[in-house]
Amino acid sequence: MSHRDRRSCFGFQFGSDPMGLELGRTGSGGGSVFRSSAKTRSVKALISDGDIEENSPFKSQSKSSGSVLPYVGVASLGAILFGYHLGVVNGALEYLAKDLGIVENTVLQGWVVSTLLAGATVGSFTGGSLADRFGRTKTFVLDAIPLAIGAILCATAKNVETMIIGRLLCGIGIGISSAIVPLYISEISPTEIRGTLGSINQLFICIGILAALVAGLPLSRNPIWWRTMFGIAVIPSVLLALGMAFSPEGLRWLVQQRKISQAEQAIRKLYGKNRVTELMEDLSASGQGSEEQDAGWFDLFSSRYFRAVSVGSALFLFQQLAGINAVVYYSTSVFRSAGVTSDVAASALVGAANVFGTMIASSLMDKKGRKSLLITSFTGMAASMLLLSLSFTWKVLTPYSGPLAVIGTVLYVLSFSLGAGPVPALLLPEIFASRIRAKAVALSLGMHWISNVFIGLCFLSVVTKFGISKVYLGFGSICVLVVMYIAANVVETKGRSLEDIERELSPPI
């Protein structure tokens, strides 16, 4: 399998090289180009209050009898499937190639791998429109269809054509999931823990990837186990559809659609009946129930929304330009130069660093804020890139080049997972106004997929021309520029309700 045929998704890439695991995902943070002039909040919001402003006159100190956690858990099945479908082909490719008779045909192997990416590009743009038209929960149910059918086709494929169609359907499914999972979680989560709950999306993507790696362990003893690996994905797909059939719809979408009675019912499920009046008043006061129609695609580029949309798209572009795919792409040779010859050990080390960093980020998201984590993340990535570059070229470090390269790789992935990985999918639904939220998230994710494909096509030729050391140095320089961009252009959203953020960034005209 050619190196060009590696696959990538939402920052996580899986290559055909022995290392396979390529973690990449963009981050976003709270920031300040949309300088916040929010008033000092005099009343501390209770976690159960949902997305109500802390200084809301409708706020009460009564205790909530509802819970959002079960519904966040159901939505997270989409994130698990995202990671699982990305990772499952990593171990299964060699075995399915033998069964389908394409061992000598690396082009067809590349199609099996990269068709998922093509489908995800389509799905990421489609998800926003579906979520606006049918609502968040119904879109989840619809999303389960290509995810389940695609998994079944892959598991039962007798020829490569069926396998490619199955991978395409799975790609469409995870593309839709990449848009609606963070969107739904952000819209049902209480303000004070929205960051923590939102970062669960990234954590479960990591868990899905690791689950795919673990699922491949029996392959060495049972070569046809690859079919079971693909078939396993049907189970969470069905559970996602069933769970969402009983989950409350996003409050803002319901109010925007003038479905007041359904919105009140959803509030009872999420926060308890004693919150219905105050939450409905707050949602109405924030303009969520205005007469404005859902935005069209061209509205995203209007003067009212352009600044927020441009920041969202830029953050996903920066993820790719910062070099996450390159670092893990070369991780196998880096680990081998340090004497780590086991591909499994290398994958486990990189994967563990990513999961560990994501868990730390989850605990800090609502304490330190999105913006500070982004700046810390890209600063650490820049320093790690400098270390990687020097380990390849600085003669003084030659005796230690192997260990230093390993340290640089692990630090880079760890830094990435602290902010550049989990923050963007969380931040985007926060900074976008309700009437553009679904489409704007889809557009930003589409930018991720497109840039991922483009950089994947150009990367090897750039490395061949300039050398990996100079390319790493270039990535490090980009990380420094990204830090300056974030400091100037990203708004901090920690502790602020979605309504408050919308009133600041996208006030009614």
Coordinates of C-alpha atoms in Angstrom, one line a residue:
M1 CA 0.0 0.0 0.0
S2 CA 1.4 3.3 -1.0
H3 CA 2.0 6.1 1.6
R4 CA -0.3 8.3 -0.5
D5 CA -3.2 6.1 0.4
R6 CA -3.4 6.9 4.0
R7 CA -6.7 8.0 5.3
S8 CA -7.7 10.8 7.4
C9 CA -10.6 12.1 9.3
F10 CA -11.3 15.0 11.6
G11 CA -7.6 15.1 12.3
F12 CA -7.3 11.4 12.8
Q13 CA -5.4 9.8 10.0
F14 CA -4.6 6.2 9.4
G15 CA -1.9 5.3 7.1
S16 CA -0.9 2.2 5.2
D17 CA 2.5 2.4 6.8
P18 CA 3.1 0.0 9.7
M19 CA 2.5 2.8 12.2
G20 CA -0.9 3.4 10.8
L21 CA -2.2 5.8 13.4
E22 CA -2.2 9.4 12.5
L23 CA -3.9 11.6 15.0
G24 CA -4.9 15.0 13.8
R25 CA -7.6 17.2 14.5
T26 CA -8.0 20.9 14.8
G27 CA -8.6 22.9 17.8
S28 CA -10.2 26.1 18.6
G29 CA -10.3 28.2 21.6
G30 CA -12.0 31.0 23.1
G31 CA -10.5 34.2 22.0
S32 CA -10.6 37.8 21.7
V33 CA -11.0 39.3 18.3
F34 CA -14.6 39.3 19.1
R35 CA -13.6 41.2 22.2
S36 CA -15.9 40.3 25.0
S37 CA -17.6 43.1 26.8
A38 CA -19.8 40.8 28.8
K39 CA -21.0 42.1 32.1
T40 CA -19.6 40.8 35.3
R41 CA -21.9 38.1 36.5
S42 CA -23.4 38.5 39.9
V43 CA -25.1 35.2 40.3
K44 CA -23.2 31.9 39.9
A45 CA -25.1 29.6 37.5
L46 CA -26.0 26.1 38.7
I47 CA -24.8 23.3 36.5
S48 CA -28.4 22.2 36.0
D49 CA -29.5 25.6 34.7
G50 CA -28.6 24.8 31.2
D51 CA -27.5 27.6 28.9
I52 CA -29.0 30.5 30.9
E53 CA -27.1 33.6 31.4
E54 CA -25.7 33.8 34.9
N55 CA -27.2 37.3 35.4
S56 CA -30.6 36.3 33.9
P57 CA -33.5 37.8 35.8
F58 CA -35.3 34.5 35.3
K59 CA -32.7 32.5 37.2
S60 CA -33.6 30.6 40.3
Q61 CA -31.7 28.7 42.9
S62 CA -34.0 25.7 42.8
K63 CA -32.5 22.3 42.1
S64 CA -32.8 20.6 38.7
S65 CA -34.5 17.2 38.5
G66 CA -33.3 16.5 34.9
S67 CA -30.1 15.2 33.5
V68 CA -28.3 15.7 30.2
L69 CA -25.7 13.0 30.7
P70 CA -27.6 10.1 29.3
Y71 CA -28.3 12.0 26.1
V72 CA -24.7 13.2 25.8
G73 CA -23.8 9.5 26.1
V74 CA -26.2 8.5 23.3
A75 CA -24.8 11.2 21.0
S76 CA -21.2 10.1 21.8
L77 CA -22.0 6.8 20.0
G78 CA -21.6 8.9 16.9
A79 CA -18.1 9.9 18.0
I80 CA -17.2 6.3 18.8
L81 CA -18.4 5.2 15.3
F82 CA -16.4 8.1 13.8
G83 CA -13.2 6.8 15.4
Y84 CA -13.9 3.2 14.8
H85 CA -14.6 3.5 11.1
L86 CA -11.4 5.5 10.8
G87 CA -9.3 2.9 12.5
V88 CA -10.9 -0.4 11.6
V89 CA -9.3 -0.6 8.2
N90 CA -5.8 0.0 9.6
G91 CA -5.4 -3.6 10.9
A92 CA -7.9 -5.3 8.5
L93 CA -6.5 -4.0 5.1
E94 CA -3.9 -6.7 4.7
Y95 CA -6.4 -9.5 5.3
L96 CA -9.3 -8.1 3.4
A97 CA -6.9 -7.5 0.4
K98 CA -6.1 -11.2 0.4
D99 CA -9.8 -12.3 0.6
L100 CA -10.8 -9.9 -2.1
G101 CA -7.9 -10.6 -4.4
I102 CA -6.3 -7.1 -4.4
V103 CA -3.0 -7.9 -2.7
E104 CA -1.0 -6.8 -5.7
N105 CA -3.2 -3.8 -6.5
T106 CA -2.3 -0.9 -4.3
V107 CA -4.5 1.4 -6.2
L108 CA -7.6 -0.5 -5.2
Q109 CA -6.3 -0.8 -1.7
G110 CA -6.0 3.0 -1.8
W111 CA -9.6 3.3 -2.9
V112 CA -10.8 1.1 0.0
V113 CA -8.9 3.4 2.4
S114 CA -9.6 6.8 0.9
T115 CA -13.3 6.3 -0.2
L116 CA -14.1 6.8 3.5
L117 CA -12.6 10.3 3.3
A118 CA -14.5 11.2 0.1
G119 CA -17.8 10.1 1.7
A120 CA -17.0 12.1 4.9
T121 CA -16.5 15.2 2.8
V122 CA -20.0 14.8 1.3
G123 CA -21.5 13.9 4.7
S124 CA -19.9 16.9 6.5
F125 CA -21.6 19.4 4.1
T126 CA -24.9 17.4 4.2
G127 CA -25.2 17.2 7.9
G128 CA -25.8 20.9 8.5
S129 CA -28.7 21.0 6.1
L130 CA -30.3 17.9 7.4
A131 CA -30.0 19.1 11.0
D132 CA -31.6 22.4 10.1
R133 CA -34.5 20.8 8.2
F134 CA -35.3 17.7 10.3
G135 CA -33.8 18.6 13.6
R136 CA -30.8 17.2 15.5
T137 CA -32.2 13.9 16.8
K138 CA -33.9 12.9 13.5
T139 CA -30.7 13.6 11.7
F140 CA -28.9 11.2 14.0
V141 CA -31.5 8.5 13.2
L142 CA -31.1 9.2 9.5
D143 CA -27.3 9.1 10.0
A144 CA -27.5 5.6 11.5
I145 CA -28.8 4.3 8.1
P146 CA -25.6 4.7 6.0
L147 CA -23.5 3.8 9.1
A148 CA -25.3 0.5 9.5
I149 CA -25.7 -0.4 5.9
G150 CA -22.1 0.5 5.1
A151 CA -20.8 -1.7 7.9
I152 CA -22.9 -4.6 6.7
L153 CA -21.7 -4.2 3.1
C154 CA -18.1 -4.1 4.3
A155 CA -18.5 -7.2 6.5
T156 CA -20.2 -9.3 3.8
A157 CA -18.3 -8.0 0.8
K158 CA -17.3 -10.7 -1.8
N159 CA -15.6 -8.2 -4.1
V160 CA -13.8 -4.9 -3.9
E161 CA -16.6 -3.0 -5.5
T162 CA -19.0 -3.9 -2.6
M163 CA -16.3 -3.0 -0.1
I164 CA -15.8 0.4 -1.7
I165 CA -19.5 1.2 -1.7
G166 CA -19.7 0.2 2.0
R167 CA -16.8 2.4 2.9
L168 CA -18.4 5.3 1.0
L169 CA -21.6 4.9 3.0
C170 CA -19.6 4.7 6.3
G171 CA -17.8 7.8 5.2
I172 CA -21.0 9.7 4.6
G173 CA -22.2 8.6 8.0
I174 CA -19.1 9.7 9.9
G175 CA -19.1 13.0 8.0
I176 CA -22.6 13.7 9.2
S177 CA -21.6 12.6 12.7
S178 CA -18.6 15.0 12.7
A179 CA -21.1 17.9 12.2
I180 CA -24.0 16.9 14.4
V181 CA -22.4 15.3 17.5
P182 CA -20.6 18.5 18.7
L183 CA -23.6 20.6 17.6
Y184 CA -26.1 18.6 19.6
I185 CA -24.0 18.3 22.7
S186 CA -23.3 22.0 22.8
E187 CA -27.0 22.8 22.5
I188 CA -28.2 20.6 25.4
S189 CA -25.2 21.0 27.8
P190 CA -25.4 23.3 30.8
T191 CA -23.2 26.4 30.4
E192 CA -20.8 25.7 33.3
I193 CA -19.9 22.2 32.0
R194 CA -20.4 22.7 28.3
G195 CA -16.7 22.6 27.7
T196 CA -16.2 19.4 29.6
L197 CA -19.1 17.7 27.9
G198 CA -18.2 19.0 24.5
S199 CA -14.7 17.6 24.8
I200 CA -16.2 14.2 25.3
N201 CA -16.7 14.1 21.5
Q202 CA -12.9 14.1 20.9
L203 CA -12.3 11.6 23.8
F204 CA -14.8 9.1 22.3
I205 CA -13.3 9.5 18.9
C206 CA -10.0 8.4 20.5
I207 CA -11.7 5.6 22.2
G208 CA -13.3 4.5 18.9
I209 CA -9.9 4.4 17.3
L210 CA -8.4 2.4 20.1
A211 CA -11.4 0.0 20.0
A212 CA -10.7 -0.6 16.3
L213 CA -7.0 -1.4 17.1
V214 CA -8.1 -3.8 19.9
A215 CA -10.7 -5.4 17.7
G216 CA -7.9 -6.3 15.3
L217 CA -5.9 -8.4 17.8
P218 CA -7.4 -11.8 16.8
L219 CA -6.5 -11.3 13.1
S220 CA -3.2 -13.1 13.5
R221 CA -5.0 -16.2 14.6
N222 CA -8.1 -15.8 12.5
P223 CA -7.5 -14.2 9.1
I224 CA -11.3 -13.8 8.3
W225 CA -11.8 -12.0 11.6
W226 CA -11.7 -8.7 9.5
R227 CA -15.3 -9.3 8.6
T228 CA -16.4 -9.4 12.2
M229 CA -14.4 -6.2 12.8
F230 CA -16.5 -4.3 10.3
G231 CA -19.7 -6.0 11.4
I232 CA -19.2 -4.9 15.0
A233 CA -20.0 -1.3 14.0
V234 CA -23.6 -2.2 13.2
I235 CA -24.3 -2.5 17.0
P236 CA -23.5 1.1 18.0
S237 CA -25.3 2.3 14.8
V238 CA -28.5 0.6 15.8
L239 CA -28.1 1.8 19.5
L240 CA -27.6 5.4 18.2
A241 CA -30.8 5.3 16.2
L242 CA -32.8 3.8 19.1
G243 CA -31.3 6.1 21.7
M244 CA -32.0 9.3 19.6
A245 CA -35.6 8.2 19.0
F246 CA -36.1 8.8 22.8
S247 CA -33.7 11.8 23.2
P248 CA -34.9 15.4 23.5
E249 CA -34.4 17.7 20.5
G250 CA -32.0 20.7 20.7
L251 CA -33.8 23.5 22.5
R252 CA -32.7 26.3 20.2
W253 CA -33.8 24.5 17.1
L254 CA -37.3 23.8 18.6
V255 CA -37.8 27.4 19.7
Q256 CA -36.5 28.7 16.4
Q257 CA -39.0 26.4 14.7
R258 CA -41.8 27.8 17.0
K259 CA -42.3 24.3 18.5
I260 CA -42.9 25.7 21.9
S261 CA -44.7 22.7 23.5
Q262 CA -42.0 20.4 22.3
A263 CA -39.3 22.7 23.6
E264 CA -41.0 22.8 27.1
Q265 CA -41.1 19.0 27.0
A266 CA -37.4 18.8 26.1
I267 CA -36.5 21.2 29.0
R268 CA -38.4 18.9 31.4
K269 CA -36.2 15.9 30.3
L270 CA -33.0 17.9 30.4
Y271 CA -33.4 20.2 33.4
G272 CA -36.6 19.3 35.2
K273 CA -40.1 20.9 35.1
N274 CA -39.1 23.7 37.5
R275 CA -36.8 25.1 34.8
V276 CA -39.3 25.3 32.0
T277 CA -40.6 28.9 32.5
E278 CA -37.2 30.5 33.1
L279 CA -35.5 28.7 30.2
M280 CA -38.2 29.5 27.8
E281 CA -38.1 33.2 28.7
D282 CA -34.4 33.3 28.4
L283 CA -34.4 31.6 25.0
S284 CA -37.1 34.0 23.7
A285 CA -35.3 37.0 25.2
S286 CA -32.1 36.0 23.4
G287 CA -33.8 36.2 20.0
Q288 CA -33.8 32.4 19.4
G289 CA -37.5 32.6 18.8
S290 CA -37.3 35.5 16.4
E291 CA -39.0 35.5 13.0
E292 CA -35.7 35.1 11.2
Q293 CA -35.7 32.2 8.8
D294 CA -33.0 29.6 8.7
A295 CA -29.9 31.0 7.0
G296 CA -28.9 30.0 3.5
W297 CA -25.4 29.1 2.5
F298 CA -24.7 32.5 1.1
D299 CA -25.8 34.1 4.4
L300 CA -22.7 32.6 6.0
F301 CA -20.6 35.2 4.1
S302 CA -22.7 38.2 5.1
S303 CA -21.1 41.0 7.2
R304 CA -23.1 39.8 10.1
Y305 CA -21.6 36.4 10.3
F306 CA -18.4 36.5 8.3
R307 CA -16.0 37.1 11.1
A308 CA -17.2 34.1 13.1
V309 CA -17.4 31.8 10.1
S310 CA -13.9 32.8 8.9
V311 CA -12.5 32.0 12.3
G312 CA -14.2 28.6 12.3
S313 CA -12.9 27.7 8.9
A314 CA -9.4 29.0 9.6
L315 CA -9.1 26.8 12.8
F316 CA -9.7 23.6 10.8
L317 CA -7.3 24.7 8.1
F318 CA -4.6 25.5 10.7
Q319 CA -5.0 22.0 12.1
Q320 CA -3.7 20.5 8.9
L321 CA -1.1 23.3 8.2
A322 CA 0.3 22.7 11.8
G323 CA 1.6 19.3 10.7
I324 CA -0.3 16.7 12.7
N325 CA -0.5 14.3 9.8
A326 CA 3.2 14.7 9.0
V327 CA 4.4 13.9 12.6
V328 CA 2.5 10.7 12.8
Y329 CA 3.1 9.8 9.2
Y330 CA 6.8 9.6 10.0
S331 CA 6.4 8.3 13.5
T332 CA 7.2 4.7 12.5
S333 CA 10.7 5.5 11.2
V334 CA 11.2 7.8 14.2
F335 CA 10.4 5.1 16.7
R336 CA 12.5 2.6 14.8
S337 CA 15.5 4.9 14.9
A338 CA 15.2 4.9 18.6
G339 CA 15.1 1.1 18.8
V340 CA 11.3 0.7 19.1
T341 CA 10.7 -1.9 16.4
S342 CA 7.2 -2.9 17.4
D343 CA 4.5 -1.2 15.4
V344 CA 1.9 -2.1 18.1
A345 CA 4.1 -0.4 20.8
A346 CA 4.5 2.7 18.7
S347 CA 0.8 2.9 17.9
A348 CA 0.0 2.4 21.6
L349 CA 2.4 5.1 22.8
V350 CA 1.0 7.7 20.3
G351 CA -2.6 6.7 21.0
A352 CA -2.0 6.8 24.8
A353 CA -0.5 10.2 24.5
N354 CA -3.5 11.4 22.6
V355 CA -6.1 9.9 25.0
F356 CA -4.2 11.2 28.1
G357 CA -4.0 14.7 26.7
T358 CA -7.6 14.7 25.8
M359 CA -8.6 13.7 29.3
I360 CA -6.5 16.5 30.7
A361 CA -8.1 19.0 28.3
S362 CA -11.6 17.8 29.4
S363 CA -10.8 18.6 33.0
L364 CA -9.4 22.0 32.1
M365 CA -11.9 23.1 29.4
D366 CA -14.3 24.9 31.8
K367 CA -11.5 26.1 34.2
K368 CA -8.8 27.5 31.9
G369 CA -11.0 28.3 28.9
R370 CA -10.9 27.4 25.2
K371 CA -8.6 30.2 24.1
S372 CA -5.8 29.5 26.7
L373 CA -5.8 25.8 25.9
L374 CA -5.5 26.6 22.2
I375 CA -2.6 28.9 22.7
T376 CA -0.9 26.4 25.0
S377 CA -1.5 23.6 22.5
F378 CA 0.0 25.4 19.5
T379 CA 2.9 26.7 21.5
G380 CA 3.7 23.2 22.6
M381 CA 3.4 22.0 19.1
A382 CA 5.8 24.7 17.8
A383 CA 8.4 23.7 20.4
S384 CA 8.0 20.0 19.6
M385 CA 8.4 20.7 15.9
L386 CA 11.6 22.6 16.6
L387 CA 12.9 19.6 18.7
L388 CA 12.0 17.2 15.9
S389 CA 13.7 19.4 13.2
L390 CA 16.9 19.8 15.3
S391 CA 17.1 16.0 16.1
F392 CA 17.4 15.4 12.4
T393 CA 20.0 18.1 11.5
W394 CA 22.0 19.3 14.5
K395 CA 25.2 17.2 14.7
V396 CA 25.6 17.9 18.4
L397 CA 22.4 16.0 19.0
T398 CA 23.3 13.1 16.7
P399 CA 24.0 10.6 19.5
Y400 CA 20.6 11.3 21.0
S401 CA 18.7 11.8 17.8
G402 CA 16.5 8.7 18.2
P403 CA 15.3 9.3 21.8
L404 CA 14.9 13.1 21.1
A405 CA 12.8 12.4 18.0
V406 CA 10.5 10.0 20.1
I407 CA 10.2 12.6 22.8
G408 CA 9.4 15.3 20.2
T409 CA 6.7 13.1 18.6
V410 CA 5.0 12.2 21.9
L411 CA 5.1 15.8 23.1
Y412 CA 3.7 17.0 19.8
V413 CA 0.7 14.6 20.0
L414 CA 0.2 15.4 23.7
S415 CA 0.3 19.2 22.9
F416 CA -2.1 18.7 20.0
S417 CA -4.6 16.7 22.2
L418 CA -4.6 19.5 24.8
G419 CA -6.2 22.0 22.6
A420 CA -5.8 21.8 18.8
G421 CA -7.6 18.4 19.0
P422 CA -10.6 18.8 21.3
V423 CA -11.4 22.5 21.2
P424 CA -12.5 23.4 17.6
A425 CA -15.5 21.0 17.4
L426 CA -16.5 22.4 20.8
L427 CA -15.9 26.1 20.0
L428 CA -17.6 26.2 16.6
P429 CA -21.2 25.5 17.8
E430 CA -20.6 28.1 20.5
I431 CA -19.5 31.0 18.3
F432 CA -22.0 30.5 15.5
A433 CA -25.5 32.1 15.8
S434 CA -28.4 29.7 16.1
R435 CA -29.8 30.3 12.6
I436 CA -26.4 29.5 10.9
R437 CA -25.0 27.1 13.5
A438 CA -25.6 23.8 11.7
K439 CA -24.5 25.1 8.2
A440 CA -21.5 27.0 9.6
V441 CA -20.3 23.9 11.5
A442 CA -20.7 21.9 8.3
L443 CA -18.8 24.4 6.3
S444 CA -15.9 24.5 8.7
L445 CA -15.7 20.7 8.8
G446 CA -15.8 20.7 5.0
M447 CA -12.8 23.0 5.0
H448 CA -11.1 20.4 7.2
W449 CA -11.8 17.5 4.8
I450 CA -10.8 19.5 1.7
S451 CA -7.6 20.8 3.2
N452 CA -6.8 17.3 4.5
V453 CA -7.1 15.8 1.0
F454 CA -5.1 18.7 -0.6
I455 CA -2.2 18.4 2.0
G456 CA -2.3 14.6 1.7
L457 CA -1.7 14.9 -2.1
C458 CA 1.1 17.5 -1.8
F459 CA 2.9 16.4 1.3
L460 CA 5.2 13.7 -0.1
S461 CA 6.4 15.9 -3.0
V462 CA 7.2 18.8 -0.6
V463 CA 9.2 16.5 1.7
T464 CA 11.0 15.1 -1.3
K465 CA 12.0 18.5 -2.5
F466 CA 12.9 20.2 0.8
G467 CA 13.6 17.4 3.3
I468 CA 11.6 16.4 6.4
S469 CA 13.7 18.6 8.7
K470 CA 12.8 21.8 6.8
V471 CA 9.2 20.8 6.5
Y472 CA 9.0 20.3 10.3
L473 CA 10.6 23.7 10.8
G474 CA 8.0 25.2 8.5
F475 CA 5.2 23.5 10.5
G476 CA 6.7 24.9 13.7
S477 CA 6.7 28.4 12.2
I478 CA 3.1 28.0 11.2
C479 CA 2.2 27.0 14.8
V480 CA 3.8 30.3 16.0
L481 CA 1.7 32.3 13.5
V482 CA -1.4 30.4 14.6
V483 CA -0.8 31.4 18.2
M484 CA -0.8 35.1 17.2
Y485 CA -3.9 34.6 15.1
I486 CA -5.8 32.9 18.0
A487 CA -4.7 35.7 20.4
A488 CA -6.2 38.3 18.0
N489 CA -9.2 36.6 16.5
V490 CA -10.8 34.0 18.7
V491 CA -13.4 34.7 21.4
E492 CA -13.4 33.1 24.8
T493 CA -16.7 31.3 25.4
K494 CA -16.0 29.7 28.8
G495 CA -18.9 30.2 31.3
R496 CA -21.0 32.1 28.8
S497 CA -24.4 31.0 27.5
L498 CA -24.9 30.4 23.8
E499 CA -27.5 33.2 23.8
D500 CA -25.0 35.6 25.4
I501 CA -22.3 34.7 22.8
E502 CA -24.7 35.1 19.9
R503 CA -25.9 38.5 21.1
E504 CA -22.3 39.7 21.1
L505 CA -21.0 38.2 17.9
S506 CA -24.0 38.2 15.7
P507 CA -26.4 40.9 16.9
P508 CA -29.7 41.2 15.0
I509 CA -29.5 43.7 12.1

